[in-house]
Amino acid sequence: MPSSAYRLVAIVAITLAAPVAAQTSPSITGTWKGDVASAKLPTKPDIFAIKDGRYTCASCTPPIAVTADGSAQAVAGHDYWDHLTVRIVDPLTVAYTYARGGKTVSTSTDTVSADGKTLTTSWRSTDNAKGIEQSGTSTETRIGPVPAGAHAVSGSWQRAEIKQVSDSSLYMTFKDAGGALAFSQPSGETYTAKFGGPAAPIVGDPAGTVVKVRRVGARTIEETDLRGGKVVSVYTMTLAPDGKTMTVVTEDRKAGTKTQFVAYRQ
């Protein structure tokens, strides 16, 4: 699944799969929408700082350390971008630009409240198969003080709430394709993977993610995403008995975090 340091998003640009269950179970075929209000966010804190002209992110995977002077800095080890620009806007605001292959793919802005207790992150991205603009806003609560001499955004933060995410990131369509699961999103990403079969590519994913799907129970399926042969995330989807909702638990194996939300049949 597409991800980056600003995205909570992890949280919100979502790749799902769901079961084609026994005859007595409801069908997953149809269109669903993730509900951001239902999200249970990771408990692992975000830890970053801007101090002495440097931006460091200890909680990023892998950690980041670059010059915060408004120029593009090479960053290795991140799946969807290879350069990061960090620009101090004012005493309470910092802007970030993410690029891949010399092209900007997303931007974000961190703004600290006047009392220093809340961090609001707003992001925009065109890094999807159709190149459409997607956006989102989320908040975090301070759990660690600002280091001496650092910018106000610095410190330890606990993710609190997703305020908004573009519908094109939240809608998803599934189809039981005779022993395989077909998936698509409005932003253009698609896959068709056989249950219990080999990994299938996510078409339109710039990081080359492939997917394996398997049934875990009558109403539950597990999706495993891999890049370079390594597991990067696991999704467990459980359809409600009435077929109207689906609970999704997302494990980010690289970051060591877990997110849960509910999707509603449309």
PDB file of C-alpha atoms in Angstrom:
ATOM      1  CA  MET A   1       0.000   0.000   0.000  1.00  0.00           C
ATOM      2  CA  PRO A   2       1.136   3.504  -0.736  1.00  0.00           C
ATOM      3  CA  SER A   3       2.591   5.205   2.364  1.00  0.00           C
ATOM      4  CA  SER A   4       4.958   7.983   3.482  1.00  0.00           C
ATOM      5  CA  ALA A   5       6.143   9.830   6.544  1.00  0.00           C
ATOM      6  CA  TYR A   6       3.193  12.240   6.577  1.00  0.00           C
ATOM      7  CA  ARG A   7       0.468   9.954   6.024  1.00  0.00           C
ATOM      8  CA  LEU A   8      -1.197   8.810   8.732  1.00  0.00           C
ATOM      9  CA  VAL A   9      -1.797   8.138   5.740  1.00  0.00           C
ATOM     10  CA  ALA A  10      -1.320   5.552   6.693  1.00  0.00           C
ATOM     11  CA  ILE A  11      -3.961   5.435   7.297  1.00  0.00           C
ATOM     12  CA  VAL A  12      -6.070   6.623   4.563  1.00  0.00           C
ATOM     13  CA  ALA A  13      -4.900   5.890   1.006  1.00  0.00           C
ATOM     14  CA  ILE A  14      -6.379   2.070   1.833  1.00  0.00           C
ATOM     15  CA  THR A  15      -5.895  -1.180  -0.092  1.00  0.00           C
ATOM     16  CA  LEU A  16      -8.347  -3.888   1.087  1.00  0.00           C
ATOM     17  CA  ALA A  17      -9.433  -7.386   0.262  1.00  0.00           C
ATOM     18  CA  ALA A  18     -12.421  -9.342   1.520  1.00  0.00           C
ATOM     19  CA  PRO A  19     -13.807 -12.869   1.560  1.00  0.00           C
ATOM     20  CA  VAL A  20     -15.891 -14.780  -0.896  1.00  0.00           C
ATOM     21  CA  ALA A  21     -17.496 -16.884   1.801  1.00  0.00           C
ATOM     22  CA  ALA A  22     -19.676 -19.958   2.050  1.00  0.00           C
ATOM     23  CA  GLN A  23     -23.216 -19.966   0.703  1.00  0.00           C
ATOM     24  CA  THR A  24     -24.652 -18.970   4.089  1.00  0.00           C
ATOM     25  CA  SER A  25     -22.379 -15.937   4.333  1.00  0.00           C
ATOM     26  CA  PRO A  26     -22.929 -12.500   2.737  1.00  0.00           C
ATOM     27  CA  SER A  27     -21.044 -11.656  -0.446  1.00  0.00           C
ATOM     28  CA  ILE A  28     -18.296  -9.035  -0.566  1.00  0.00           C
ATOM     29  CA  THR A  29     -19.078  -8.131  -4.168  1.00  0.00           C
ATOM     30  CA  GLY A  30     -19.912  -4.439  -4.436  1.00  0.00           C
ATOM     31  CA  THR A  31     -18.605  -1.018  -3.434  1.00  0.00           C
ATOM     32  CA  TRP A  32     -17.514  -0.059   0.082  1.00  0.00           C
ATOM     33  CA  LYS A  33     -16.409   3.152   1.815  1.00  0.00           C
ATOM     34  CA  GLY A  34     -13.998   3.373   4.728  1.00  0.00           C
ATOM     35  CA  ASP A  35     -15.224   5.425   7.690  1.00  0.00           C
ATOM     36  CA  VAL A  36     -12.489   7.713   9.057  1.00  0.00           C
ATOM     37  CA  ALA A  37     -14.547   8.454  12.184  1.00  0.00           C
ATOM     38  CA  SER A  38     -14.293   4.775  13.177  1.00  0.00           C
ATOM     39  CA  ALA A  39     -10.502   4.662  12.904  1.00  0.00           C
ATOM     40  CA  LYS A  40      -8.457   3.368  15.836  1.00  0.00           C
ATOM     41  CA  LEU A  41      -5.032   4.825  15.171  1.00  0.00           C
ATOM     42  CA  PRO A  42      -1.560   3.476  16.002  1.00  0.00           C
ATOM     43  CA  THR A  43      -0.379   3.990  19.565  1.00  0.00           C
ATOM     44  CA  LYS A  44       3.293   4.220  18.602  1.00  0.00           C
ATOM     45  CA  PRO A  45       4.296   7.902  18.960  1.00  0.00           C
ATOM     46  CA  ASP A  46       5.666  10.099  16.183  1.00  0.00           C
ATOM     47  CA  ILE A  47       9.028  11.560  17.227  1.00  0.00           C
ATOM     48  CA  PHE A  48      10.695  14.278  15.151  1.00  0.00           C
ATOM     49  CA  ALA A  49      12.491  17.584  15.526  1.00  0.00           C
ATOM     50  CA  ILE A  50      13.841  20.590  13.682  1.00  0.00           C
ATOM     51  CA  LYS A  51      16.890  21.931  15.447  1.00  0.00           C
ATOM     52  CA  ASP A  52      20.170  23.586  14.424  1.00  0.00           C
ATOM     53  CA  GLY A  53      19.071  23.594  10.782  1.00  0.00           C
ATOM     54  CA  ARG A  54      18.375  19.847  10.684  1.00  0.00           C
ATOM     55  CA  TYR A  55      15.183  17.817  10.487  1.00  0.00           C
ATOM     56  CA  THR A  56      15.284  14.412  12.170  1.00  0.00           C
ATOM     57  CA  CYS A  57      12.531  11.801  12.411  1.00  0.00           C
ATOM     58  CA  ALA A  58      13.388   9.016  14.850  1.00  0.00           C
ATOM     59  CA  SER A  59      10.049   7.216  14.409  1.00  0.00           C
ATOM     60  CA  CYS A  60      10.153   7.145  10.605  1.00  0.00           C
ATOM     61  CA  THR A  61      10.937   3.832   8.875  1.00  0.00           C
ATOM     62  CA  PRO A  62      13.830   4.086   8.245  1.00  0.00           C
ATOM     63  CA  PRO A  63      14.788   7.142  10.366  1.00  0.00           C
ATOM     64  CA  ILE A  64      15.380  10.444   8.544  1.00  0.00           C
ATOM     65  CA  ALA A  65      18.029  13.138   9.047  1.00  0.00           C
ATOM     66  CA  VAL A  66      18.232  15.962   6.479  1.00  0.00           C
ATOM     67  CA  THR A  67      19.007  19.660   6.214  1.00  0.00           C
ATOM     68  CA  ALA A  68      15.899  21.781   6.810  1.00  0.00           C
ATOM     69  CA  ASP A  69      16.795  24.690   4.526  1.00  0.00           C
ATOM     70  CA  GLY A  70      14.062  24.396   1.883  1.00  0.00           C
ATOM     71  CA  SER A  71      16.186  22.423  -0.592  1.00  0.00           C
ATOM     72  CA  ALA A  72      15.504  18.886  -1.811  1.00  0.00           C
ATOM     73  CA  GLN A  73      17.471  16.308   0.172  1.00  0.00           C
ATOM     74  CA  ALA A  74      18.096  12.712  -0.928  1.00  0.00           C
ATOM     75  CA  VAL A  75      16.507  10.149   1.400  1.00  0.00           C
ATOM     76  CA  ALA A  76      17.049   6.394   0.989  1.00  0.00           C
ATOM     77  CA  GLY A  77      14.890   3.462   2.011  1.00  0.00           C
ATOM     78  CA  HIS A  78      11.398   4.883   1.489  1.00  0.00           C
ATOM     79  CA  ASP A  79       9.174   3.087  -0.991  1.00  0.00           C
ATOM     80  CA  TYR A  80       7.272   5.960  -2.603  1.00  0.00           C
ATOM     81  CA  TRP A  81       9.682   8.911  -2.571  1.00  0.00           C
ATOM     82  CA  ASP A  82      13.435   9.507  -2.730  1.00  0.00           C
ATOM     83  CA  HIS A  83      13.795  13.222  -1.906  1.00  0.00           C
ATOM     84  CA  LEU A  84      12.395  15.328   0.937  1.00  0.00           C
ATOM     85  CA  THR A  85      12.266  19.119   1.226  1.00  0.00           C
ATOM     86  CA  VAL A  86      11.711  20.622   4.690  1.00  0.00           C
ATOM     87  CA  ARG A  87      10.870  24.342   4.847  1.00  0.00           C
ATOM     88  CA  ILE A  88      10.164  26.377   7.989  1.00  0.00           C
ATOM     89  CA  VAL A  89       7.179  28.608   7.202  1.00  0.00           C
ATOM     90  CA  ASP A  90       6.868  30.404  10.549  1.00  0.00           C
ATOM     91  CA  PRO A  91       7.390  29.674  14.276  1.00  0.00           C
ATOM     92  CA  LEU A  92       4.395  27.305  14.311  1.00  0.00           C
ATOM     93  CA  THR A  93       4.398  25.848  10.780  1.00  0.00           C
ATOM     94  CA  VAL A  94       6.624  23.571   8.689  1.00  0.00           C
ATOM     95  CA  ALA A  95       6.043  22.492   5.065  1.00  0.00           C
ATOM     96  CA  TYR A  96       7.286  19.244   3.488  1.00  0.00           C
ATOM     97  CA  THR A  97       7.603  18.232  -0.170  1.00  0.00           C
ATOM     98  CA  TYR A  98       8.094  14.609  -1.258  1.00  0.00           C
ATOM     99  CA  ALA A  99       9.529  13.769  -4.683  1.00  0.00           C
ATOM    100  CA  ARG A 100      10.373  10.666  -6.688  1.00  0.00           C
ATOM    101  CA  GLY A 101      12.600  10.699  -9.753  1.00  0.00           C
ATOM    102  CA  GLY A 102      12.700  14.500  -9.730  1.00  0.00           C
ATOM    103  CA  LYS A 103       8.891  14.876  -9.661  1.00  0.00           C
ATOM    104  CA  THR A 104       6.840  16.100  -6.723  1.00  0.00           C
ATOM    105  CA  VAL A 105       4.373  13.406  -5.671  1.00  0.00           C
ATOM    106  CA  SER A 106       2.968  14.899  -2.452  1.00  0.00           C
ATOM    107  CA  THR A 107       3.155  17.756   0.019  1.00  0.00           C
ATOM    108  CA  SER A 108       2.202  18.218   3.665  1.00  0.00           C
ATOM    109  CA  THR A 109       2.101  20.929   6.303  1.00  0.00           C
ATOM    110  CA  ASP A 110       2.455  20.604  10.088  1.00  0.00           C
ATOM    111  CA  THR A 111       0.947  23.378  12.202  1.00  0.00           C
ATOM    112  CA  VAL A 112       1.158  23.581  16.007  1.00  0.00           C
ATOM    113  CA  SER A 113      -1.667  25.171  17.996  1.00  0.00           C
ATOM    114  CA  ALA A 114      -0.953  28.365  19.941  1.00  0.00           C
ATOM    115  CA  ASP A 115      -0.816  26.419  23.220  1.00  0.00           C
ATOM    116  CA  GLY A 116       1.619  23.921  21.698  1.00  0.00           C
ATOM    117  CA  LYS A 117      -0.516  20.895  22.572  1.00  0.00           C
ATOM    118  CA  THR A 118      -1.999  19.935  19.176  1.00  0.00           C
ATOM    119  CA  LEU A 119      -0.346  19.257  15.823  1.00  0.00           C
ATOM    120  CA  THR A 120      -2.502  19.462  12.681  1.00  0.00           C
ATOM    121  CA  THR A 121      -1.187  17.803   9.531  1.00  0.00           C
ATOM    122  CA  SER A 122      -2.691  18.575   6.121  1.00  0.00           C
ATOM    123  CA  TRP A 123      -1.490  16.683   3.038  1.00  0.00           C
ATOM    124  CA  ARG A 124      -2.063  16.586  -0.712  1.00  0.00           C
ATOM    125  CA  SER A 125      -0.939  13.904  -3.154  1.00  0.00           C
ATOM    126  CA  THR A 126      -1.199  13.020  -6.840  1.00  0.00           C
ATOM    127  CA  ASP A 127       0.789   9.811  -6.402  1.00  0.00           C
ATOM    128  CA  ASN A 128      -1.804   7.390  -7.772  1.00  0.00           C
ATOM    129  CA  ALA A 129      -2.517   5.581 -11.031  1.00  0.00           C
ATOM    130  CA  LYS A 130      -4.765   8.330 -12.440  1.00  0.00           C
ATOM    131  CA  GLY A 131      -2.793  11.245 -11.034  1.00  0.00           C
ATOM    132  CA  ILE A 132      -5.870  12.727  -9.357  1.00  0.00           C
ATOM    133  CA  GLU A 133      -5.395  15.020  -6.369  1.00  0.00           C
ATOM    134  CA  GLN A 134      -6.148  13.474  -2.995  1.00  0.00           C
ATOM    135  CA  SER A 135      -5.957  15.184   0.389  1.00  0.00           C
ATOM    136  CA  GLY A 136      -6.435  14.677   4.095  1.00  0.00           C
ATOM    137  CA  THR A 137      -6.169  16.282   7.510  1.00  0.00           C
ATOM    138  CA  SER A 138      -5.347  14.706  10.860  1.00  0.00           C
ATOM    139  CA  THR A 139      -4.386  15.770  14.376  1.00  0.00           C
ATOM    140  CA  GLU A 140      -1.934  14.588  17.023  1.00  0.00           C
ATOM    141  CA  THR A 141      -1.584  15.354  20.733  1.00  0.00           C
ATOM    142  CA  ARG A 142       1.710  16.323  22.319  1.00  0.00           C
ATOM    143  CA  ILE A 143       3.129  13.727  24.732  1.00  0.00           C
ATOM    144  CA  GLY A 144       6.706  14.998  24.898  1.00  0.00           C
ATOM    145  CA  PRO A 145       8.176  18.509  25.373  1.00  0.00           C
ATOM    146  CA  VAL A 146       9.807  20.618  22.686  1.00  0.00           C
ATOM    147  CA  PRO A 147      13.575  20.004  22.866  1.00  0.00           C
ATOM    148  CA  ALA A 148      15.529  23.089  23.917  1.00  0.00           C
ATOM    149  CA  GLY A 149      16.214  25.336  20.939  1.00  0.00           C
ATOM    150  CA  ALA A 150      13.992  23.340  18.557  1.00  0.00           C
ATOM    151  CA  HIS A 151      11.074  24.457  16.364  1.00  0.00           C
ATOM    152  CA  ALA A 152       7.601  24.206  17.925  1.00  0.00           C
ATOM    153  CA  VAL A 153       6.619  21.146  15.833  1.00  0.00           C
ATOM    154  CA  SER A 154       9.385  19.164  17.508  1.00  0.00           C
ATOM    155  CA  GLY A 155       8.822  16.517  20.165  1.00  0.00           C
ATOM    156  CA  SER A 156       6.774  13.361  20.673  1.00  0.00           C
ATOM    157  CA  TRP A 157       3.208  13.162  19.380  1.00  0.00           C
ATOM    158  CA  GLN A 158       0.333  10.695  19.769  1.00  0.00           C
ATOM    159  CA  ARG A 159      -1.997  10.299  16.783  1.00  0.00           C
ATOM    160  CA  ALA A 160      -5.452  11.521  17.796  1.00  0.00           C
ATOM    161  CA  GLU A 161      -7.955  11.872  14.947  1.00  0.00           C
ATOM    162  CA  ILE A 162      -8.350  11.731  11.176  1.00  0.00           C
ATOM    163  CA  LYS A 163     -10.426  14.767  10.273  1.00  0.00           C
ATOM    164  CA  GLN A 164     -10.835  14.275   6.524  1.00  0.00           C
ATOM    165  CA  VAL A 165      -9.657  12.115   3.621  1.00  0.00           C
ATOM    166  CA  SER A 166     -10.600  12.347  -0.070  1.00  0.00           C
ATOM    167  CA  ASP A 167     -13.391   9.961  -1.109  1.00  0.00           C
ATOM    168  CA  SER A 168     -11.177   8.579  -3.880  1.00  0.00           C
ATOM    169  CA  SER A 169      -8.968   7.126  -1.115  1.00  0.00           C
ATOM    170  CA  LEU A 170     -11.891   5.668   0.822  1.00  0.00           C
ATOM    171  CA  TYR A 171     -14.062   4.019  -1.858  1.00  0.00           C
ATOM    172  CA  MET A 172     -13.194   0.492  -3.018  1.00  0.00           C
ATOM    173  CA  THR A 173     -14.902  -2.088  -5.192  1.00  0.00           C
ATOM    174  CA  PHE A 174     -14.615  -5.887  -4.953  1.00  0.00           C
ATOM    175  CA  LYS A 175     -15.760  -8.721  -7.163  1.00  0.00           C
ATOM    176  CA  ASP A 176     -15.784 -12.484  -6.656  1.00  0.00           C
ATOM    177  CA  ALA A 177     -14.120 -13.581  -9.858  1.00  0.00           C
ATOM    178  CA  GLY A 178     -14.440 -17.371  -9.540  1.00  0.00           C
ATOM    179  CA  GLY A 179     -11.822 -18.288  -6.956  1.00  0.00           C
ATOM    180  CA  ALA A 180     -10.089 -14.926  -7.155  1.00  0.00           C
ATOM    181  CA  LEU A 181     -10.645 -11.509  -5.665  1.00  0.00           C
ATOM    182  CA  ALA A 182     -10.743  -8.458  -7.950  1.00  0.00           C
ATOM    183  CA  PHE A 183     -10.156  -5.051  -6.381  1.00  0.00           C
ATOM    184  CA  SER A 184     -10.241  -1.482  -7.698  1.00  0.00           C
ATOM    185  CA  GLN A 185     -10.206   2.088  -6.404  1.00  0.00           C
ATOM    186  CA  PRO A 186     -11.358   5.367  -8.021  1.00  0.00           C
ATOM    187  CA  SER A 187      -7.702   6.475  -8.144  1.00  0.00           C
ATOM    188  CA  GLY A 188      -6.985   3.638 -10.590  1.00  0.00           C
ATOM    189  CA  GLU A 189      -5.158   0.972  -8.568  1.00  0.00           C
ATOM    190  CA  THR A 190      -6.375  -2.578  -9.274  1.00  0.00           C
ATOM    191  CA  TYR A 191      -5.485  -6.203  -8.691  1.00  0.00           C
ATOM    192  CA  THR A 192      -6.894  -9.674  -9.224  1.00  0.00           C
ATOM    193  CA  ALA A 193      -5.429 -12.333  -6.924  1.00  0.00           C
ATOM    194  CA  LYS A 194      -6.331 -16.007  -6.570  1.00  0.00           C
ATOM    195  CA  PHE A 195      -7.254 -17.159  -3.084  1.00  0.00           C
ATOM    196  CA  GLY A 196      -4.332 -19.206  -1.803  1.00  0.00           C
ATOM    197  CA  GLY A 197      -2.479 -18.541  -5.044  1.00  0.00           C
ATOM    198  CA  PRO A 198       0.722 -16.744  -6.011  1.00  0.00           C
ATOM    199  CA  ALA A 199       1.300 -13.035  -5.460  1.00  0.00           C
ATOM    200  CA  ALA A 200      -0.420 -10.711  -7.941  1.00  0.00           C
ATOM    201  CA  PRO A 201       0.721  -7.160  -8.767  1.00  0.00           C
ATOM    202  CA  ILE A 202      -1.172  -4.056  -7.736  1.00  0.00           C
ATOM    203  CA  VAL A 203      -1.514  -2.408 -11.132  1.00  0.00           C
ATOM    204  CA  GLY A 204      -0.741   1.298 -10.882  1.00  0.00           C
ATOM    205  CA  ASP A 205       1.350   1.044  -7.713  1.00  0.00           C
ATOM    206  CA  PRO A 206       4.713   2.786  -8.329  1.00  0.00           C
ATOM    207  CA  ALA A 207       6.500   0.789  -5.606  1.00  0.00           C
ATOM    208  CA  GLY A 208       5.803  -2.550  -7.289  1.00  0.00           C
ATOM    209  CA  THR A 209       3.685  -3.981  -4.467  1.00  0.00           C
ATOM    210  CA  VAL A 210       2.297  -7.497  -4.951  1.00  0.00           C
ATOM    211  CA  VAL A 211      -0.596  -9.107  -3.074  1.00  0.00           C
ATOM    212  CA  LYS A 212      -1.436 -12.552  -1.701  1.00  0.00           C
ATOM    213  CA  VAL A 213      -4.925 -13.314  -0.407  1.00  0.00           C
ATOM    214  CA  ARG A 214      -6.292 -16.237   1.586  1.00  0.00           C
ATOM    215  CA  ARG A 215      -9.471 -17.118   3.422  1.00  0.00           C
ATOM    216  CA  VAL A 216      -9.112 -17.294   7.196  1.00  0.00           C
ATOM    217  CA  GLY A 217     -12.758 -18.087   7.971  1.00  0.00           C
ATOM    218  CA  ALA A 218     -16.248 -17.939   6.504  1.00  0.00           C
ATOM    219  CA  ARG A 219     -16.324 -14.145   6.739  1.00  0.00           C
ATOM    220  CA  THR A 220     -12.636 -13.260   7.132  1.00  0.00           C
ATOM    221  CA  ILE A 221      -9.793 -12.888   4.666  1.00  0.00           C
ATOM    222  CA  GLU A 222      -6.152 -11.995   5.065  1.00  0.00           C
ATOM    223  CA  GLU A 223      -4.293  -9.897   2.511  1.00  0.00           C
ATOM    224  CA  THR A 224      -0.494  -9.805   2.602  1.00  0.00           C
ATOM    225  CA  ASP A 225       1.391  -7.107   0.697  1.00  0.00           C
ATOM    226  CA  LEU A 226       5.005  -7.638  -0.318  1.00  0.00           C
ATOM    227  CA  ARG A 227       7.745  -5.519  -1.876  1.00  0.00           C
ATOM    228  CA  GLY A 228      11.045  -6.982  -2.949  1.00  0.00           C
ATOM    229  CA  GLY A 229       9.919 -10.336  -1.583  1.00  0.00           C
ATOM    230  CA  LYS A 230       9.440  -8.955   1.939  1.00  0.00           C
ATOM    231  CA  VAL A 231       6.129  -8.607   3.793  1.00  0.00           C
ATOM    232  CA  VAL A 232       5.371  -4.916   4.351  1.00  0.00           C
ATOM    233  CA  SER A 233       1.765  -5.059   5.550  1.00  0.00           C
ATOM    234  CA  VAL A 234      -1.007  -7.478   6.478  1.00  0.00           C
ATOM    235  CA  TYR A 235      -4.736  -6.720   6.379  1.00  0.00           C
ATOM    236  CA  THR A 236      -7.364  -8.781   8.157  1.00  0.00           C
ATOM    237  CA  MET A 237     -10.915  -8.073   6.948  1.00  0.00           C
ATOM    238  CA  THR A 238     -13.987  -9.442   8.692  1.00  0.00           C
ATOM    239  CA  LEU A 239     -17.435  -9.077   7.167  1.00  0.00           C
ATOM    240  CA  ALA A 240     -20.343  -8.573   9.575  1.00  0.00           C
ATOM    241  CA  PRO A 241     -23.045 -11.302   9.584  1.00  0.00           C
ATOM    242  CA  ASP A 242     -25.550  -8.924   7.938  1.00  0.00           C
ATOM    243  CA  GLY A 243     -23.050  -8.028   5.198  1.00  0.00           C
ATOM    244  CA  LYS A 244     -23.447  -4.284   5.725  1.00  0.00           C
ATOM    245  CA  THR A 245     -20.127  -3.514   7.395  1.00  0.00           C
ATOM    246  CA  MET A 246     -16.569  -4.825   7.346  1.00  0.00           C
ATOM    247  CA  THR A 247     -13.938  -4.386  10.071  1.00  0.00           C
ATOM    248  CA  VAL A 248     -10.412  -3.921   8.752  1.00  0.00           C
ATOM    249  CA  VAL A 249      -7.275  -4.358  10.875  1.00  0.00           C
ATOM    250  CA  THR A 250      -4.092  -3.118   9.203  1.00  0.00           C
ATOM    251  CA  GLU A 251      -0.633  -4.153  10.401  1.00  0.00           C
ATOM    252  CA  ASP A 252       2.258  -2.110   9.047  1.00  0.00           C
ATOM    253  CA  ARG A 253       5.077  -4.634   9.433  1.00  0.00           C
ATOM    254  CA  LYS A 254       7.795  -2.103   8.533  1.00  0.00           C
ATOM    255  CA  ALA A 255       6.730   0.525  11.073  1.00  0.00           C
ATOM    256  CA  GLY A 256       5.430  -1.932  13.680  1.00  0.00           C
ATOM    257  CA  THR A 257       2.034  -0.228  13.935  1.00  0.00           C
ATOM    258  CA  LYS A 258      -1.614  -1.271  13.784  1.00  0.00           C
ATOM    259  CA  THR A 259      -4.734   0.575  12.574  1.00  0.00           C
ATOM    260  CA  GLN A 260      -8.398  -0.467  12.616  1.00  0.00           C
ATOM    261  CA  PHE A 261     -11.457   0.995  10.873  1.00  0.00           C
ATOM    262  CA  VAL A 262     -14.914   0.055   9.614  1.00  0.00           C
ATOM    263  CA  ALA A 263     -16.030   0.106   5.952  1.00  0.00           C
ATOM    264  CA  TYR A 264     -19.704   0.419   4.978  1.00  0.00           C
ATOM    265  CA  ARG A 265     -21.408  -1.165   2.006  1.00  0.00           C
ATOM    266  CA  GLN A 266     -22.623   1.496  -0.445  1.00  0.00           C
TER     267      GLN A 266
END
